[in-house]
XYZ file of N, CA, C and O in Angstrom:
748
model
N 160.523 146.393 95.862
C 159.492 146.673 96.848
C 159.888 147.927 97.617
O 161.042 148.090 97.990
N 158.933 148.784 97.859
C 159.144 150.035 98.589
C 159.544 149.724 100.027
O 158.803 149.081 100.773
N 160.732 150.177 100.433
C 161.253 149.905 101.779
C 160.395 150.541 102.862
O 160.476 150.161 104.020
N 159.557 151.523 102.495
C 158.710 152.188 103.492
C 157.457 151.389 103.815
O 156.740 151.725 104.748
N 157.161 150.347 103.059
C 155.980 149.542 103.334
C 156.156 148.770 104.636
O 157.232 148.237 104.911
N 155.090 148.690 105.406
C 155.122 147.880 106.624
C 155.141 146.398 106.236
O 154.806 146.032 105.103
N 155.505 145.557 107.184
C 155.474 144.115 106.924
C 154.044 143.667 106.617
O 153.826 142.798 105.782
N 153.048 144.301 107.249
C 151.650 143.975 106.967
C 151.294 144.344 105.528
O 150.638 143.577 104.829
N 151.731 145.516 105.077
C 151.477 145.915 103.687
C 152.134 144.947 102.714
O 151.539 144.574 101.691
N 153.369 144.553 103.012
C 154.056 143.579 102.160
C 153.272 142.270 102.118
O 153.068 141.684 101.049
N 152.834 141.808 103.301
C 152.097 140.557 103.401
C 150.841 140.602 102.527
O 150.600 139.705 101.721
N 150.059 141.654 102.678
C 148.802 141.758 101.934
C 149.012 141.892 100.436
O 148.149 141.492 99.644
N 150.158 142.431 100.024
C 150.442 142.593 98.592
C 150.999 141.325 97.965
O 151.168 141.261 96.755
N 151.313 140.316 98.786
C 151.872 139.076 98.264
C 153.382 139.071 98.186
O 153.982 138.130 97.688
N 154.028 140.129 98.700
C 155.490 140.204 98.703
C 156.039 139.435 99.912
O 155.329 139.226 100.895
N 157.298 139.019 99.853
C 157.897 138.394 101.037
C 157.836 139.348 102.231
O 158.051 140.546 102.099
N 157.515 138.787 103.397
C 157.381 139.589 104.616
C 157.898 138.787 105.802
O 158.049 137.563 105.727
N 158.131 139.489 106.893
C 158.625 138.879 108.125
C 157.452 138.678 109.079
O 156.977 139.639 109.687
N 156.972 137.435 109.264
C 155.822 137.206 110.138
C 156.131 137.442 111.616
O 155.214 137.532 112.427
N 157.406 137.570 111.950
C 157.780 137.791 113.345
C 157.819 139.266 113.727
O 158.120 139.596 114.870
N 157.489 140.163 112.795
C 157.520 141.585 113.129
C 156.462 141.876 114.198
O 155.415 141.218 114.239
N 156.719 142.833 115.080
C 155.799 143.096 116.195
C 154.364 143.411 115.764
O 153.418 142.980 116.432
N 154.180 144.133 114.671
C 152.829 144.466 114.216
C 152.030 143.205 113.889
O 150.867 143.068 114.309
N 152.635 142.269 113.168
C 151.924 141.050 112.785
C 151.727 140.121 113.976
O 150.682 139.470 114.100
N 152.709 140.058 114.864
C 152.550 139.254 116.084
C 151.366 139.779 116.888
O 150.524 139.010 117.362
N 151.249 141.096 117.020
C 150.140 141.695 117.766
C 148.799 141.401 117.092
O 147.811 141.092 117.778
N 148.739 141.479 115.756
C 147.495 141.176 115.043
C 147.089 139.709 115.227
O 145.905 139.407 115.421
N 148.060 138.794 115.188
C 147.752 137.368 115.401
C 147.295 137.118 116.831
O 146.357 136.349 117.061
N 147.938 137.769 117.802
C 147.532 137.599 119.206
C 146.101 138.095 119.418
O 145.324 137.463 120.129
N 145.770 139.215 118.796
C 144.406 139.730 118.885
C 143.424 138.700 118.332
O 142.394 138.395 118.942
N 143.725 138.167 117.150
C 142.855 137.157 116.538
C 142.760 135.913 117.416
O 141.672 135.341 117.574
N 143.871 135.493 118.009
C 143.853 134.306 118.866
C 142.941 134.505 120.076
O 142.212 133.590 120.473
N 142.985 135.695 120.651
C 142.104 135.969 121.786
C 140.636 135.932 121.388
O 139.796 135.368 122.106
N 140.316 136.535 120.238
C 138.933 136.520 119.761
C 138.496 135.108 119.384
O 137.356 134.703 119.683
N 139.382 134.333 118.749
C 139.054 132.938 118.414
C 138.823 132.123 119.674
O 137.880 131.321 119.734
N 139.677 132.289 120.665
C 139.518 131.544 121.923
C 138.154 131.844 122.530
O 137.426 130.937 122.928
N 137.791 133.132 122.575
C 136.486 133.505 123.134
C 135.348 132.922 122.290
O 134.382 132.365 122.825
N 135.460 133.040 120.971
C 134.412 132.526 120.083
C 134.281 131.010 120.215
O 133.169 130.478 120.294
N 135.390 130.324 120.225
C 135.369 128.867 120.259
C 134.878 128.310 121.588
O 134.606 127.117 121.691
N 134.715 129.152 122.593
C 134.140 128.742 123.875
C 132.621 128.912 123.895
O 131.972 128.535 124.867
N 132.046 129.483 122.833
C 130.603 129.696 122.788
C 129.905 128.485 122.181
O 130.548 127.612 121.585
N 128.578 128.470 122.330
C 127.754 127.459 121.671
C 126.686 128.170 120.855
O 126.455 129.373 121.029
N 126.036 127.422 119.966
C 124.966 128.008 119.145
C 123.987 128.752 120.038
O 123.587 128.251 121.092
N 123.617 129.941 119.601
C 122.650 130.740 120.331
C 123.244 131.723 121.320
O 122.538 132.594 121.821
N 124.553 131.614 121.610
C 125.188 132.572 122.523
C 125.210 133.957 121.882
O 125.688 134.117 120.758
N 124.728 134.943 122.626
C 124.717 136.322 122.133
C 126.130 136.838 121.881
O 126.341 137.705 121.031
N 127.129 136.293 122.569
C 128.513 136.736 122.414
C 129.010 136.556 120.991
O 129.859 137.320 120.523
N 128.497 135.570 120.278
C 128.957 135.318 118.906
C 128.767 136.542 118.018
O 129.628 136.884 117.228
N 127.619 137.193 118.155
C 127.317 138.358 117.321
C 128.198 139.549 117.678
O 128.325 140.476 116.885
N 128.829 139.521 118.839
C 129.774 140.577 119.219
C 131.196 140.243 118.778
O 131.956 141.136 118.406
N 131.549 138.969 118.815
C 132.928 138.557 118.540
C 133.256 138.515 117.052
O 134.333 138.953 116.641
N 132.360 137.978 116.229
C 132.680 137.816 114.812
C 132.911 139.136 114.081
O 133.841 139.217 113.273
N 132.140 140.199 114.348
C 132.451 141.465 113.677
C 133.815 142.028 114.088
O 134.445 142.738 113.304
N 134.272 141.700 115.284
C 135.593 142.142 115.717
C 136.699 141.316 115.055
O 137.771 141.840 114.756
N 136.435 140.038 114.830
C 137.443 139.129 114.286
C 137.578 139.262 112.769
O 138.696 139.277 112.246
N 136.463 139.369 112.067
C 136.458 139.286 110.608
C 136.468 140.656 109.949
O 135.952 141.621 110.501
N 137.001 140.707 108.730
C 136.946 141.933 107.945
C 135.518 142.299 107.596
O 135.102 143.440 107.732
N 134.741 141.305 107.130
C 133.311 141.469 106.847
C 132.614 140.188 107.285
O 132.903 139.115 106.757
N 131.699 140.314 108.218
C 130.987 139.147 108.748
C 129.700 138.885 107.989
O 129.416 137.746 107.600
N 128.846 139.881 107.801
C 127.573 139.734 107.085
C 126.691 138.625 107.656
O 126.003 137.924 106.911
N 126.741 138.420 108.970
C 125.908 137.421 109.656
C 126.162 135.988 109.185
O 125.267 135.132 109.267
N 127.363 135.703 108.692
C 127.689 134.322 108.323
C 127.509 133.425 109.546
O 127.840 133.806 110.668
N 126.973 132.235 109.313
C 126.858 131.240 110.382
C 128.159 130.450 110.386
O 128.499 129.800 109.391
N 128.890 130.532 111.491
C 130.199 129.882 111.588
C 130.196 129.004 112.833
O 130.100 129.503 113.957
N 130.313 127.707 112.637
C 130.303 126.773 113.760
C 131.704 126.663 114.352
O 132.689 126.510 113.627
N 131.754 126.713 115.663
C 133.019 126.566 116.380
C 133.393 125.087 116.443
O 132.500 124.238 116.500
N 134.679 124.759 116.414
C 135.800 125.691 116.398
C 136.071 126.239 115.002
O 135.816 125.593 113.991
N 136.624 127.448 115.019
C 136.946 128.200 113.811
C 138.329 128.781 114.022
O 138.609 129.329 115.089
N 139.207 128.651 113.020
C 140.607 129.056 113.180
C 141.045 129.961 112.029
O 140.766 129.666 110.865
N 141.744 131.044 112.368
C 142.256 131.997 111.382
C 143.659 132.421 111.793
O 144.072 132.207 112.924
N 144.373 133.058 110.857
C 145.639 133.717 111.206
C 145.362 135.093 111.796
O 145.805 135.411 112.879
N 144.641 135.908 111.032
C 144.386 137.301 111.412
C 142.898 137.609 111.491
O 142.482 138.455 112.267
N 142.101 136.990 110.664
C 140.664 137.194 110.653
C 140.226 138.438 109.910
O 139.273 138.404 109.130
N 140.928 139.530 110.113
C 140.523 140.814 109.548
C 140.653 140.873 108.031
O 140.151 141.804 107.410
N 141.268 139.875 107.421
C 141.415 139.846 105.961
C 140.406 138.899 105.311
O 140.523 138.586 104.124
N 139.420 138.441 106.094
C 138.398 137.514 105.609
C 137.094 138.287 105.448
O 136.652 138.976 106.371
N 136.483 138.141 104.273
C 135.265 138.889 103.954
C 134.195 137.922 103.449
O 134.386 137.271 102.420
N 133.083 137.832 104.203
C 131.959 136.977 103.835
C 130.851 137.803 103.199
O 130.519 138.881 103.687
N 130.255 137.271 102.136
C 129.027 137.835 101.604
C 127.861 137.361 102.462
O 128.021 136.488 103.325
N 126.669 137.901 102.239
C 125.509 137.507 103.034
C 125.128 136.041 102.827
O 125.317 135.476 101.754
N 124.594 135.436 103.888
C 124.025 134.098 103.799
C 125.012 132.953 103.753
O 124.645 131.845 103.380
N 126.258 133.173 104.154
C 127.261 132.102 104.126
C 127.133 131.195 105.344
O 126.656 131.599 106.397
N 127.592 129.964 105.180
C 127.610 128.976 106.258
C 128.974 128.302 106.270
O 129.482 127.887 105.221
N 129.555 128.188 107.463
C 130.846 127.526 107.643
C 130.672 126.464 108.727
O 130.326 126.783 109.869
N 130.935 125.215 108.387
C 130.762 124.124 109.343
C 131.972 124.004 110.266
O 132.936 124.753 110.149
N 131.916 123.046 111.183
C 132.905 122.866 112.237
C 134.342 122.765 111.714
O 134.596 122.150 110.686
N 135.257 123.348 112.475
C 136.698 123.141 112.325
C 137.280 123.698 111.031
O 138.243 123.163 110.507
N 136.732 124.797 110.538
C 137.311 125.448 109.365
C 138.597 126.158 109.755
O 138.721 126.695 110.858
N 139.560 126.151 108.833
C 140.822 126.863 109.002
C 140.971 127.802 107.805
O 140.956 127.350 106.656
N 141.088 129.098 108.087
C 141.307 130.076 107.024
C 142.567 130.859 107.377
O 142.569 131.656 108.315
N 143.658 130.576 106.650
C 144.920 131.277 106.872
C 144.930 132.501 105.969
O 145.162 132.397 104.768
N 144.664 133.649 106.564
C 144.409 134.874 105.810
C 145.573 135.860 105.870
O 145.416 136.983 106.285
N 146.736 135.437 105.369
C 147.844 136.393 105.253
C 147.598 137.337 104.074
O 148.204 138.402 104.002
N 146.726 136.949 103.165
C 146.198 137.801 102.101
C 144.682 137.723 102.204
O 144.139 136.904 102.941
N 144.003 138.565 101.452
C 142.544 138.586 101.541
C 141.916 137.280 101.074
O 142.375 136.655 100.121
N 140.837 136.926 101.774
C 139.961 135.830 101.386
C 138.572 136.437 101.244
O 138.034 136.997 102.200
N 138.012 136.359 100.043
C 136.670 136.892 99.784
C 135.764 135.729 99.418
O 136.065 134.971 98.482
N 134.673 135.598 100.174
C 133.742 134.483 100.015
C 132.380 135.058 99.659
O 131.827 135.865 100.410
N 131.841 134.656 98.512
C 130.605 135.217 97.991
C 129.364 134.769 98.735
O 129.366 133.800 99.512
N 128.285 135.465 98.467
C 126.998 135.242 99.117
C 126.543 133.792 98.980
O 126.739 133.157 97.947
N 125.960 133.297 100.062
C 125.312 131.985 100.130
C 126.257 130.806 99.926
O 125.817 129.681 99.685
N 127.541 131.037 100.021
C 128.494 129.938 99.896
C 128.421 129.061 101.141
O 128.295 129.553 102.258
N 128.504 127.750 100.924
C 128.420 126.757 101.995
C 129.762 126.039 102.086
O 130.267 125.526 101.079
N 130.331 126.012 103.288
C 131.656 125.428 103.499
C 131.519 124.281 104.503
O 131.069 124.486 105.626
N 131.913 123.083 104.085
C 131.778 121.889 104.918
C 132.780 121.839 106.054
O 133.657 122.695 106.190
N 132.665 120.814 106.908
C 133.570 120.678 108.050
C 135.007 120.392 107.606
O 135.234 119.778 106.559
N 135.939 120.866 108.413
C 137.373 120.587 108.217
C 137.932 121.146 106.913
O 138.946 120.658 106.414
N 137.304 122.159 106.362
C 137.815 122.798 105.144
C 138.962 123.727 105.519
O 138.932 124.394 106.552
N 139.977 123.754 104.664
C 141.109 124.668 104.830
C 141.174 125.596 103.620
O 141.185 125.125 102.487
N 141.213 126.892 103.898
C 141.393 127.902 102.857
C 142.705 128.599 103.193
O 142.823 129.249 104.227
N 143.701 128.418 102.334
C 145.066 128.822 102.658
C 145.558 129.890 101.688
O 145.568 129.667 100.482
N 145.980 131.024 102.220
C 146.622 132.036 101.386
C 148.125 132.057 101.621
O 148.866 132.613 100.816
N 148.586 131.482 102.716
C 149.999 131.519 103.094
C 150.830 130.569 102.244
O 150.398 129.470 101.914
N 152.045 131.008 101.914
C 152.976 130.170 101.160
C 154.377 130.384 101.722
O 154.635 131.359 102.437
N 155.268 129.468 101.399
C 156.627 129.479 101.958
C 157.637 129.145 100.868
O 157.304 128.479 99.891
N 158.885 129.572 101.061
C 159.935 129.235 100.085
C 160.091 127.725 99.947
O 159.871 126.974 100.902
N 160.485 127.289 98.775
C 160.672 125.864 98.521
C 162.055 125.372 98.919
O 162.242 124.183 99.145
N 163.039 126.275 98.993
C 164.377 125.822 99.371
C 164.619 126.090 100.856
O 164.131 127.073 101.421
N 165.371 125.188 101.471
C 165.606 125.233 102.908
C 166.256 126.514 103.396
O 165.901 127.034 104.452
N 167.222 127.044 102.657
C 167.923 128.253 103.093
C 166.978 129.447 103.172
O 167.017 130.231 104.120
N 166.093 129.563 102.197
C 165.121 130.659 102.215
C 164.111 130.489 103.342
O 163.727 131.451 103.995
N 163.680 129.253 103.584
C 162.764 129.014 104.702
C 163.426 129.371 106.018
O 162.810 129.954 106.902
N 164.707 129.050 106.137
C 165.444 129.350 107.367
C 165.535 130.851 107.620
O 165.631 131.283 108.771
N 165.466 131.650 106.575
C 165.497 133.108 106.730
C 164.203 133.628 107.348
O 164.155 134.771 107.811
N 163.149 132.797 107.375
C 161.917 133.146 108.060
C 160.909 133.944 107.270
O 159.865 134.308 107.809
N 161.201 134.228 105.999
C 160.244 135.002 105.214
C 159.120 134.113 104.699
O 159.309 132.918 104.472
N 157.951 134.728 104.536
C 156.781 134.064 103.959
C 156.185 134.999 102.917
O 156.597 136.149 102.804
N 155.192 134.530 102.203
C 154.386 135.362 101.322
C 153.039 134.675 101.147
O 152.825 133.587 101.665
N 152.160 135.297 100.432
C 150.862 134.692 100.203
C 150.235 135.172 98.922
O 150.771 136.044 98.235
N 149.107 134.560 98.601
C 148.312 134.941 97.435
C 146.844 134.908 97.866
O 146.426 133.972 98.547
N 146.059 135.909 97.478
C 144.655 135.945 97.890
C 143.844 134.796 97.304
O 144.208 134.210 96.283
N 142.733 134.489 97.964
C 141.790 133.470 97.498
C 140.438 134.143 97.318
O 139.990 134.894 98.193
N 139.803 133.873 96.190
C 138.458 134.384 95.923
C 137.503 133.238 95.662
O 137.793 132.357 94.852
N 136.385 133.248 96.370
C 135.367 132.210 96.221
C 134.066 132.916 95.875
O 133.632 133.817 96.597
N 133.447 132.537 94.783
C 132.243 133.206 94.302
C 131.011 132.926 95.138
O 131.068 132.263 96.180
N 129.889 133.412 94.653
C 128.599 133.207 95.304
C 128.066 131.811 94.988
O 128.378 131.223 93.951
N 127.272 131.282 95.923
C 126.563 130.016 95.734
C 127.494 128.835 95.468
O 127.140 127.896 94.752
N 128.675 128.879 96.052
C 129.644 127.781 95.930
C 129.394 126.799 97.070
O 129.036 127.183 98.183
N 129.570 125.522 96.801
C 129.509 124.499 97.836
C 130.878 123.837 97.910
O 131.404 123.365 96.892
N 131.465 123.826 99.113
C 132.779 123.229 99.333
C 132.599 122.073 100.308
O 132.236 122.266 101.474
N 132.837 120.857 99.831
C 132.637 119.660 100.632
C 133.658 119.510 101.742
O 134.748 120.088 101.714
N 133.305 118.719 102.738
C 134.130 118.492 103.918
C 135.551 118.068 103.581
O 135.776 117.263 102.684
N 136.500 118.647 104.304
C 137.900 118.275 104.166
C 138.600 118.812 102.938
O 139.767 118.486 102.704
N 137.933 119.639 102.155
C 138.581 120.215 100.972
C 139.656 121.206 101.400
O 139.581 121.816 102.469
N 140.664 121.355 100.554
C 141.754 122.296 100.791
C 141.846 123.210 99.574
O 141.994 122.734 98.442
N 141.768 124.522 99.830
C 141.872 125.524 98.768
C 143.241 126.177 98.935
O 143.527 126.773 99.976
N 144.111 126.076 97.928
C 145.485 126.555 98.028
C 145.610 128.037 97.648
O 144.709 128.614 97.037
N 146.750 128.652 97.993
C 146.954 130.083 97.737
C 146.763 130.459 96.273
O 147.180 129.733 95.368
N 146.110 131.624 96.066
C 145.968 132.181 94.736
C 144.810 131.649 93.920
O 144.594 132.091 92.795
N 144.032 130.720 94.459
C 142.943 130.098 93.717
C 141.716 131.006 93.698
O 141.383 131.641 94.691
N 141.036 131.040 92.556
C 139.728 131.685 92.416
C 138.719 130.606 92.050
O 138.977 129.777 91.173
N 137.577 130.633 92.725
C 136.510 129.665 92.471
C 135.296 130.450 92.004
O 134.833 131.362 92.695
N 134.779 130.115 90.834
C 133.673 130.853 90.235
C 132.334 130.569 90.888
O 132.147 129.555 91.578
N 131.390 131.469 90.647
C 130.028 131.341 91.165
C 129.443 129.976 90.830
O 129.615 129.461 89.719
N 128.740 129.393 91.801
C 128.011 128.156 91.574
C 128.857 126.909 91.439
O 128.329 125.838 91.144
N 130.159 127.003 91.675
C 131.028 125.825 91.560
C 130.787 124.878 92.737
O 130.300 125.275 93.800
N 131.145 123.622 92.534
C 131.082 122.600 93.579
C 132.470 122.013 93.729
O 133.077 121.563 92.750
N 132.958 122.016 94.977
C 134.253 121.433 95.307
C 133.960 120.169 96.107
O 133.407 120.236 97.202
N 134.305 119.005 95.566
C 134.002 117.739 96.229
C 134.752 117.574 97.539
O 135.823 118.136 97.751
N 134.169 116.772 98.412
C 134.785 116.486 99.705
C 136.197 115.953 99.498
O 136.435 115.108 98.639
N 137.135 116.487 100.262
C 138.520 116.028 100.216
C 139.323 116.545 99.040
O 140.506 116.223 98.913
N 138.732 117.347 98.178
C 139.459 117.867 97.018
C 140.574 118.799 97.454
O 140.455 119.517 98.445
N 141.666 118.788 96.711
C 142.760 119.729 96.911
C 142.783 120.623 95.683
O 143.151 120.188 94.588
N 142.349 121.873 95.873
C 142.165 122.789 94.752
C 143.453 123.572 94.547
O 143.810 124.433 95.347
N 144.147 123.240 93.462
C 145.463 123.818 93.173
C 145.415 124.893 92.098
O 146.410 125.582 91.880
N 144.268 125.003 91.398
C 144.144 126.004 90.333
C 142.705 126.502 90.277
O 141.809 125.920 90.888
N 142.488 127.559 89.518
C 141.174 128.198 89.438
C 140.101 127.205 88.988
O 140.366 126.275 88.221
N 138.874 127.451 89.492
C 137.717 126.623 89.147
C 136.701 127.532 88.454
O 136.332 128.580 88.983
N 136.251 127.136 87.292
C 135.313 127.932 86.492
C 133.940 127.993 87.153
O 133.554 127.079 87.888
N 133.196 129.053 86.874
C 131.822 129.127 87.389
C 131.027 127.893 86.974
O 131.121 127.414 85.845
N 130.274 127.349 87.923
C 129.410 126.206 87.653
C 130.105 124.868 87.543
O 129.448 123.838 87.411
N 131.428 124.833 87.604
C 132.170 123.575 87.457
C 132.110 122.762 88.746
O 131.950 123.302 89.839
N 132.258 121.457 88.599
C 132.416 120.544 89.729
C 133.817 119.966 89.639
O 134.231 119.504 88.560
N 134.568 120.019 90.750
C 135.902 119.422 90.777
C 136.023 118.510 91.990
O 135.429 118.758 93.033
N 136.803 117.430 91.815
C 137.016 116.441 92.867
C 138.457 115.959 92.798
O 139.129 116.109 91.778
N 138.926 115.361 93.873
C 140.211 114.671 93.872
C 141.397 115.534 94.254
O 141.270 116.666 94.680
N 142.588 114.928 94.082
C 143.855 115.567 94.424
C 144.862 115.295 93.312
O 145.303 114.170 93.170
N 145.192 116.334 92.522
C 144.626 117.678 92.532
C 143.208 117.663 91.982
O 142.831 116.771 91.206
N 142.420 118.652 92.393
C 141.013 118.708 91.994
C 140.886 118.885 90.487
O 141.554 119.721 89.891
N 140.016 118.047 89.901
C 139.733 118.098 88.461
C 138.260 117.813 88.257
O 137.604 117.224 89.112
N 137.784 118.145 87.067
C 136.413 117.793 86.727
C 136.310 116.275 86.625
O 137.143 115.643 85.973
N 135.281 115.699 87.245
C 135.108 114.235 87.074
C 134.737 113.954 85.619
O 134.090 114.742 84.959
N 135.160 112.813 85.131
C 134.963 112.492 83.723
C 133.513 112.239 83.357
O 133.132 112.375 82.217
N 132.666 111.916 84.334
C 131.286 111.576 84.031
C 130.319 112.733 84.211
O 129.119 112.536 84.259
N 130.814 113.971 84.292
C 129.922 115.126 84.428
C 130.244 116.161 83.375
O 131.319 116.194 82.799
N 129.302 117.017 83.128
C 129.477 118.107 82.193
C 129.793 119.417 82.892
O 130.212 120.363 82.267
N 129.497 119.555 84.240
C 129.591 120.812 84.986
C 130.942 121.312 85.269
O 131.962 120.843 85.199
């Protein structure tokens, strides 16, 4: 890895990075302030239309119900016509791209952050991540968890409570933990 890369550049590329570096701490604090302000609003507040473009990489008028939680926000990109229900968590240490008209249920977690598996490496404080891509016209049921590095194809359905550990094909339906195609469907 190029030693001249910032910790933010390392983070976005999926390389190990130091989350305690001042640049990343400042970016998280900025996001926390915007989230706090957003999460104090209610439907119809004009402030929402001012806060979300500041928080997100691409807002595209997505309807996002508070509370809404992110790491940085600026690495999240919504296509037009998206809906996010209450209490979504999007940990965006890498990019998260969500396609047009995608619907996200309550308590969904979209996670790009990952950590070392051995204790000594975790103690060193380094992290890394993998981007998440979600296609257009996807429906993600309440309480689903999308893990780092997953791609979900256009028109897929993620069942409520599913833990998505691997890519989902366009038009497929997956359920369970780990998420798999149910045996009684063709999709």
